[in-house]
PDB file of C-alpha atoms in Angstrom:
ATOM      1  CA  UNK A   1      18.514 -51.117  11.409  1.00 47.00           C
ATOM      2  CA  UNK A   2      17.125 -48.225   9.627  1.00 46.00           C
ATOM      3  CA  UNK A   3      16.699 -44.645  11.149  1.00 48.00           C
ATOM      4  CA  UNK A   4      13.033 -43.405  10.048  1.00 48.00           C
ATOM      5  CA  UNK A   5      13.587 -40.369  11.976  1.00 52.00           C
ATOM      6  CA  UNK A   6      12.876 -37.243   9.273  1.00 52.00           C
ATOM      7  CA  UNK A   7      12.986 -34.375  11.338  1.00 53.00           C
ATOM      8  CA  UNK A   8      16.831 -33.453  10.077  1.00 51.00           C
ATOM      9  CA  UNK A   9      15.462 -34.412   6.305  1.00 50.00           C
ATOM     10  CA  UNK A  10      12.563 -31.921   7.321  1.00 55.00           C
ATOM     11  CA  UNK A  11      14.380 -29.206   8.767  1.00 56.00           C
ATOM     12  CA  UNK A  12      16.710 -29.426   5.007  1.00 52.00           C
ATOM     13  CA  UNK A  13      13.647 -29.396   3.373  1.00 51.00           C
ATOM     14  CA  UNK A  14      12.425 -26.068   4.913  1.00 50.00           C
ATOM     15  CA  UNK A  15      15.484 -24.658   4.246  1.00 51.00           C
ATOM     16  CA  UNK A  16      15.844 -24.634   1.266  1.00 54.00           C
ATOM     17  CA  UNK A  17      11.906 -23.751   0.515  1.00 63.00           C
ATOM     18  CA  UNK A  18      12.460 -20.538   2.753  1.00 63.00           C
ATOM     19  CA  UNK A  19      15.675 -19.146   1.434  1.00 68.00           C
ATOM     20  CA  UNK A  20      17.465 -16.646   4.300  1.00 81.00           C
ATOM     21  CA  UNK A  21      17.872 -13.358   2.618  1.00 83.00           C
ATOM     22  CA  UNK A  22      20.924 -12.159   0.777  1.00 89.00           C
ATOM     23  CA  UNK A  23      22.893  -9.555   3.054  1.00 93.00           C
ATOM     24  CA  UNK A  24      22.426  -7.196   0.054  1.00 92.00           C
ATOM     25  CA  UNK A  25      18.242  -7.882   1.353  1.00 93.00           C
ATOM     26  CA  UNK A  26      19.270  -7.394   4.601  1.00 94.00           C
ATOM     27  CA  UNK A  27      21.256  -4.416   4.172  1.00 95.00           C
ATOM     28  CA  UNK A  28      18.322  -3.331   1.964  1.00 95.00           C
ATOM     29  CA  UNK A  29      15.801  -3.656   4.581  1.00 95.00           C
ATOM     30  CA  UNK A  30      17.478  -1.706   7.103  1.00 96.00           C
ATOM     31  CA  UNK A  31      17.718   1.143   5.205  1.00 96.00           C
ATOM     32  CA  UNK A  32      14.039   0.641   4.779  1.00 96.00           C
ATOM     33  CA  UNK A  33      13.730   0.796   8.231  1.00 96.00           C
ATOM     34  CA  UNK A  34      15.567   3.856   9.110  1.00 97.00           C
ATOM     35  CA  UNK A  35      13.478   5.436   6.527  1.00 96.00           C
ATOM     36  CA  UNK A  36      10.211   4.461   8.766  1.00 94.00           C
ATOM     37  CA  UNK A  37      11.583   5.862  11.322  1.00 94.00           C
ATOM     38  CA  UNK A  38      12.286   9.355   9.701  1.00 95.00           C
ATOM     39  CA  UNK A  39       9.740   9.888   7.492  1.00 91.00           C
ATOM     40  CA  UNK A  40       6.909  11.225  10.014  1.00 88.00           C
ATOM     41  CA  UNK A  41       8.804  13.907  10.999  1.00 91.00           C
ATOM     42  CA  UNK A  42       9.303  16.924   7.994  1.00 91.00           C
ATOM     43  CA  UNK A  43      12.226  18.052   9.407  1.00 94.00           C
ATOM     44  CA  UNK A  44      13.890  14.582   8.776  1.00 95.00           C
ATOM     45  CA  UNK A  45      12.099  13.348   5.062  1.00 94.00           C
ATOM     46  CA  UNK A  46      15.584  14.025   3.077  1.00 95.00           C
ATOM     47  CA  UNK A  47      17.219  11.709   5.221  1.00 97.00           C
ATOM     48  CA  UNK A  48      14.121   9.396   5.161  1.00 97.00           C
ATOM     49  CA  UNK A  49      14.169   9.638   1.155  1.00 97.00           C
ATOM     50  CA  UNK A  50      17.551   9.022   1.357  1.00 98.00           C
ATOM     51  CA  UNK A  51      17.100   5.537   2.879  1.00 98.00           C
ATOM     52  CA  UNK A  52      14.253   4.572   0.881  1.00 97.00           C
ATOM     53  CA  UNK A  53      16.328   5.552  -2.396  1.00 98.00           C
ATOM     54  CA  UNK A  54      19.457   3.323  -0.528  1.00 98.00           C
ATOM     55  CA  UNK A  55      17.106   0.657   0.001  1.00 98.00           C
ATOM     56  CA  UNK A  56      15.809   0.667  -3.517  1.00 98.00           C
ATOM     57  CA  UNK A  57      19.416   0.512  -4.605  1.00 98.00           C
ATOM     58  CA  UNK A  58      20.486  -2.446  -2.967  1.00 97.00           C
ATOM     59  CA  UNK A  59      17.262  -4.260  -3.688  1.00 97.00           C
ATOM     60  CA  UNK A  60      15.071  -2.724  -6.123  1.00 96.00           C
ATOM     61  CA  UNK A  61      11.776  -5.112  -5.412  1.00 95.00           C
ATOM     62  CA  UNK A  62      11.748  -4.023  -2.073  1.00 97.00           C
ATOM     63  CA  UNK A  63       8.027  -2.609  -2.339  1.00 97.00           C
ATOM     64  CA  UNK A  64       7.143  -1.208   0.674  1.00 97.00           C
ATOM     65  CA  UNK A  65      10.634   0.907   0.640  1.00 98.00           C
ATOM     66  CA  UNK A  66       9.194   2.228  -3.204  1.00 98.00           C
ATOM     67  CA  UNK A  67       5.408   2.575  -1.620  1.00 97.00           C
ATOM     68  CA  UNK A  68       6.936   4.788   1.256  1.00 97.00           C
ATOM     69  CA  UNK A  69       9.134   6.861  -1.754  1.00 98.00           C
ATOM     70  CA  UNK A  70       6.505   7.530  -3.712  1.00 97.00           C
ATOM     71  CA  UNK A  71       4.572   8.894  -0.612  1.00 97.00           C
ATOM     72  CA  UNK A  72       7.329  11.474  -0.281  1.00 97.00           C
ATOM     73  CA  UNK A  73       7.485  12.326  -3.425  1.00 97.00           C
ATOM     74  CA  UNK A  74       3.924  13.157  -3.130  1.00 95.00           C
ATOM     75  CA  UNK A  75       4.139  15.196  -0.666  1.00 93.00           C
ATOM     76  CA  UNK A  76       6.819  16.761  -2.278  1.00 94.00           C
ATOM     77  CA  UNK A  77       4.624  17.490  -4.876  1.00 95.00           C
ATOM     78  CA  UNK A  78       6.574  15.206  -7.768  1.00 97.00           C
ATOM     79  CA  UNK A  79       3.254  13.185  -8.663  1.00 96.00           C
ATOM     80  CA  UNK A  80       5.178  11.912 -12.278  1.00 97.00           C
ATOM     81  CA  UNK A  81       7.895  10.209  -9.610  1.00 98.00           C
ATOM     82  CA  UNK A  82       5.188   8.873  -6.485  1.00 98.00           C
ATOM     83  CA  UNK A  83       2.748   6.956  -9.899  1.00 98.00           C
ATOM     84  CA  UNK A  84       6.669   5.499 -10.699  1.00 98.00           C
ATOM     85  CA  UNK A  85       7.175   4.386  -7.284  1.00 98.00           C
ATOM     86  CA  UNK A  86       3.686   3.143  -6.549  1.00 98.00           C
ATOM     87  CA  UNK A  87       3.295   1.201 -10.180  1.00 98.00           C
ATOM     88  CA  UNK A  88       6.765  -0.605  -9.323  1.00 98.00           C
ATOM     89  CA  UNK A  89       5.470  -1.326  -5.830  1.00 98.00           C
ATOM     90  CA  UNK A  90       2.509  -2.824  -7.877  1.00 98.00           C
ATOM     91  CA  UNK A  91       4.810  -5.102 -10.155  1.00 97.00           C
ATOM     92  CA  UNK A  92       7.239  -5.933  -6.948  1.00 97.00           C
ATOM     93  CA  UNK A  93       4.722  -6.870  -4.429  1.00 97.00           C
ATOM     94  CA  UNK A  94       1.189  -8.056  -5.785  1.00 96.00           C
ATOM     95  CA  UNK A  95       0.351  -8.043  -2.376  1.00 96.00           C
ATOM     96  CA  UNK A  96       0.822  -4.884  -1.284  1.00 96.00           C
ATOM     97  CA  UNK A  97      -2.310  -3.247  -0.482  1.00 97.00           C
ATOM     98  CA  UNK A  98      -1.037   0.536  -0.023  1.00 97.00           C
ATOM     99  CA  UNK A  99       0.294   0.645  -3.406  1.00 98.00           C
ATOM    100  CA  UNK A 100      -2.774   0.081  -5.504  1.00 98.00           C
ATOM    101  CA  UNK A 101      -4.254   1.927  -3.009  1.00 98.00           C
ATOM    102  CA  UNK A 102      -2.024   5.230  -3.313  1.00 98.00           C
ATOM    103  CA  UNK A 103      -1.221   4.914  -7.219  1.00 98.00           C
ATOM    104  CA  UNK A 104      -5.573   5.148  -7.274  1.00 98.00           C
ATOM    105  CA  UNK A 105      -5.565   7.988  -4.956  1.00 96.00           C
ATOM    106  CA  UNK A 106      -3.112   9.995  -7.219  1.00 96.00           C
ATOM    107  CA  UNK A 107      -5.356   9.049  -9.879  1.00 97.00           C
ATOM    108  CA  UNK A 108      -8.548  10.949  -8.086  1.00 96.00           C
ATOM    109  CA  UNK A 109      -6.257  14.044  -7.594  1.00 94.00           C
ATOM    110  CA  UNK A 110      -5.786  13.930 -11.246  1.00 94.00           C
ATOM    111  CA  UNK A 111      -9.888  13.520 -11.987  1.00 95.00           C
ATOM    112  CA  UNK A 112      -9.348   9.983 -13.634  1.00 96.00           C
ATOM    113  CA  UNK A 113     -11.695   7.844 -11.426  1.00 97.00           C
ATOM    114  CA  UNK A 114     -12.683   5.109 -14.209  1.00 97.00           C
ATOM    115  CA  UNK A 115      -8.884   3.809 -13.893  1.00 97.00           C
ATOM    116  CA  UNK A 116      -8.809   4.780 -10.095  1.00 98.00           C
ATOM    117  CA  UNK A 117     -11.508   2.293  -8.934  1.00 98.00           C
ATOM    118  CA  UNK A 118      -9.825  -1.285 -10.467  1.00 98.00           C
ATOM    119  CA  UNK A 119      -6.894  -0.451  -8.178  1.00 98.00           C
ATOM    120  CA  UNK A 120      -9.025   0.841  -5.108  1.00 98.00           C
ATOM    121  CA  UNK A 121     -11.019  -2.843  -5.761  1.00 98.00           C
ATOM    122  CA  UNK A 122      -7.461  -4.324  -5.655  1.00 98.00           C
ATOM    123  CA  UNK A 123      -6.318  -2.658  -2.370  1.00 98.00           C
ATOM    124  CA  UNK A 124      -9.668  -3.933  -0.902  1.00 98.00           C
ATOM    125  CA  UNK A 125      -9.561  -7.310  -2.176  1.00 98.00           C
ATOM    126  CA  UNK A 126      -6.115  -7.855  -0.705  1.00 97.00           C
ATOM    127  CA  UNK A 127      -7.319  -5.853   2.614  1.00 97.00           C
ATOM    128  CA  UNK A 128     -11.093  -6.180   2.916  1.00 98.00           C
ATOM    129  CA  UNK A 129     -11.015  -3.485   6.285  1.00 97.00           C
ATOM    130  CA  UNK A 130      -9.066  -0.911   4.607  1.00 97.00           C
ATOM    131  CA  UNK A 131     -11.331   1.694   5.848  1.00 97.00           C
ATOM    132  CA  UNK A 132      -9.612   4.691   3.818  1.00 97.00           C
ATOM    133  CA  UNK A 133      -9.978   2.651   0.417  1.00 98.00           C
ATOM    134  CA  UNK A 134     -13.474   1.892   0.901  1.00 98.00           C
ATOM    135  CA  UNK A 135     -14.441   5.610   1.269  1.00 98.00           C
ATOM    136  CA  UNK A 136     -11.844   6.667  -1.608  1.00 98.00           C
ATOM    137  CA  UNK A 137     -13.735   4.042  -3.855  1.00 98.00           C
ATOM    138  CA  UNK A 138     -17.298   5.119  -2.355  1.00 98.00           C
ATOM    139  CA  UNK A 139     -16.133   8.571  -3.789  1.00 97.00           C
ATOM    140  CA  UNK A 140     -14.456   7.389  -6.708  1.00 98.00           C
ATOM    141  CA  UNK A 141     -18.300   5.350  -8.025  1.00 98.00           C
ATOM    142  CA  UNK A 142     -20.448   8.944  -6.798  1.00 97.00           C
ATOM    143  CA  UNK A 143     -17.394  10.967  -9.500  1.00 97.00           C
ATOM    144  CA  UNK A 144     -18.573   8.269 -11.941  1.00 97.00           C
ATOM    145  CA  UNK A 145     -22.642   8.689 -11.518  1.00 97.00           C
ATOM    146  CA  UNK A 146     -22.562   5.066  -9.947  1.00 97.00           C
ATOM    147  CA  UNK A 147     -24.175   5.788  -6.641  1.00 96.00           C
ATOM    148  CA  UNK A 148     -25.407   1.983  -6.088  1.00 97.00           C
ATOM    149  CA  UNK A 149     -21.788   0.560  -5.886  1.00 98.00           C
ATOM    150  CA  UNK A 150     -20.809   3.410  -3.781  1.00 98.00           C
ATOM    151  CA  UNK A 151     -23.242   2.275  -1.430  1.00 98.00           C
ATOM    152  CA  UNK A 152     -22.383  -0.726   0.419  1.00 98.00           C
ATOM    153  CA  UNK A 153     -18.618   1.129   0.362  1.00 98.00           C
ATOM    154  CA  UNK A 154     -19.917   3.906   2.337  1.00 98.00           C
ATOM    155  CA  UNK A 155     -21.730   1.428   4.669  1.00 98.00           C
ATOM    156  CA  UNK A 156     -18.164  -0.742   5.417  1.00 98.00           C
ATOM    157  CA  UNK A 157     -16.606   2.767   5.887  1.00 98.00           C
ATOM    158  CA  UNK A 158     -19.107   3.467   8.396  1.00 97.00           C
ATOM    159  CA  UNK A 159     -18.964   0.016  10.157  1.00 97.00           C
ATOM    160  CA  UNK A 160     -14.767   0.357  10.037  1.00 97.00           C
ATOM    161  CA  UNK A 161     -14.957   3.768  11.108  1.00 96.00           C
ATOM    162  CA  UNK A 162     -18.496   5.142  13.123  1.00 95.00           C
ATOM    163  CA  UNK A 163     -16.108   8.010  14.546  1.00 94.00           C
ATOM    164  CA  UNK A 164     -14.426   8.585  11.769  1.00 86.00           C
ATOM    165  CA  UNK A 165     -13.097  11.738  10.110  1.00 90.00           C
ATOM    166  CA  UNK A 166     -15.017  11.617   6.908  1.00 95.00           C
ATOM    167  CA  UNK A 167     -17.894   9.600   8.459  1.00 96.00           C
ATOM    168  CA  UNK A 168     -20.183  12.526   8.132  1.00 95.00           C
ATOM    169  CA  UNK A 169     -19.799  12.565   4.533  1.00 96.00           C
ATOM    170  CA  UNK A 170     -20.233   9.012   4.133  1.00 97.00           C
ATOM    171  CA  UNK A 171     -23.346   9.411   6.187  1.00 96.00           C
ATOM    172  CA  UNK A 172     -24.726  12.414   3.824  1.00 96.00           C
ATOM    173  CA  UNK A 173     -24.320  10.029   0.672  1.00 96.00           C
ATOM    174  CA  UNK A 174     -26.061   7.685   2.781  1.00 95.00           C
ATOM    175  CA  UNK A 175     -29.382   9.810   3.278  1.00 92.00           C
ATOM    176  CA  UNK A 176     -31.823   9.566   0.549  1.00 80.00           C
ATOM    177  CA  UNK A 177     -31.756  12.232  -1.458  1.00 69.00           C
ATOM    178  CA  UNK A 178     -34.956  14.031  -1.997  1.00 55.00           C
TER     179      UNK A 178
END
């Protein structure tokens, strides 16, 4: 007799395609974790940077513990360290939205909007409803004379977000202009 049962041969074979994390990972992630949970309150982002930094140690691709550092660091007002942090995220996670999205941002701050809108069309094409990157790149093609691409950005922005903090602005480029 022969056994043609595979689910044992199966359950090997998604094993071993979906390795379990190292406990360095684990140990990694937790700290990422404990960072998330201090880092909305000001009072507790050094002990929130802390983590993140701890996290980065034990597992320096861990992108969403370098997107959240570099966010800190922004706030902090160490720009040179949050582009560091986001263009790492970039390399670590390609499919990390908030990275491109952030490291673009910083860009705006600094006035350079022709290398700010490839990473804002990143964010979006790896999260079409990112609300926050549509208006950013709306903004970023108005900086750049290019109000016809900004266009259909605003629009999304609008659809996303009708109530919207900046949706009177994105209504304003939205009015022909006389």
């Amino acid at each position: 007799l022969l056994d043609f049962e595979l689910s044992s041969l199966r359950e090997d074979v998604v094993r071993a395609l979906r390795p379990q994390p190292s406990k360095r990972q684990r140990d990694a992630y937790a700290h990422y974790l404990e960072g998330l949970r201090l880092d909305e309150e000001e009072t507790t982002r050094d002990r929130a940077e802390q983590a993140y930094r701890k996290a980065i140690d034990l597992d320096p691709r861990l992108a969403t513990a370098l997107t959240n550092l570099g966010n800190l660091r922004l706030v902090a007002g160490d720009r040179a360290e949050a582009e560091s942090m986001y263009r790492r995220a970039i390399a670590s996670d390609p499919s990390q939205a908030e990275a491109p999205y952030n490291l673009a941002y910083l860009l705006v701050e600094r006035g350079v909007h022709r290398e700010a809108v490839p990473l804002f069309e990143r964010a979006l094409s790896l999260k079409p409803d990112f609300a926050e990157a549509h208006f950013n790149l709306a903004m970023a093609y108005e900086e750049l004379g290019r109000a016809r691409d900004a266009k259909p950005h605003w629009e999304t922005y609008l659809a996303l977000e009708p109530a919207g903090s900046w949706a009177s602005i994105a209504e304003k480029y939205l009015t022909p202009r006389g």
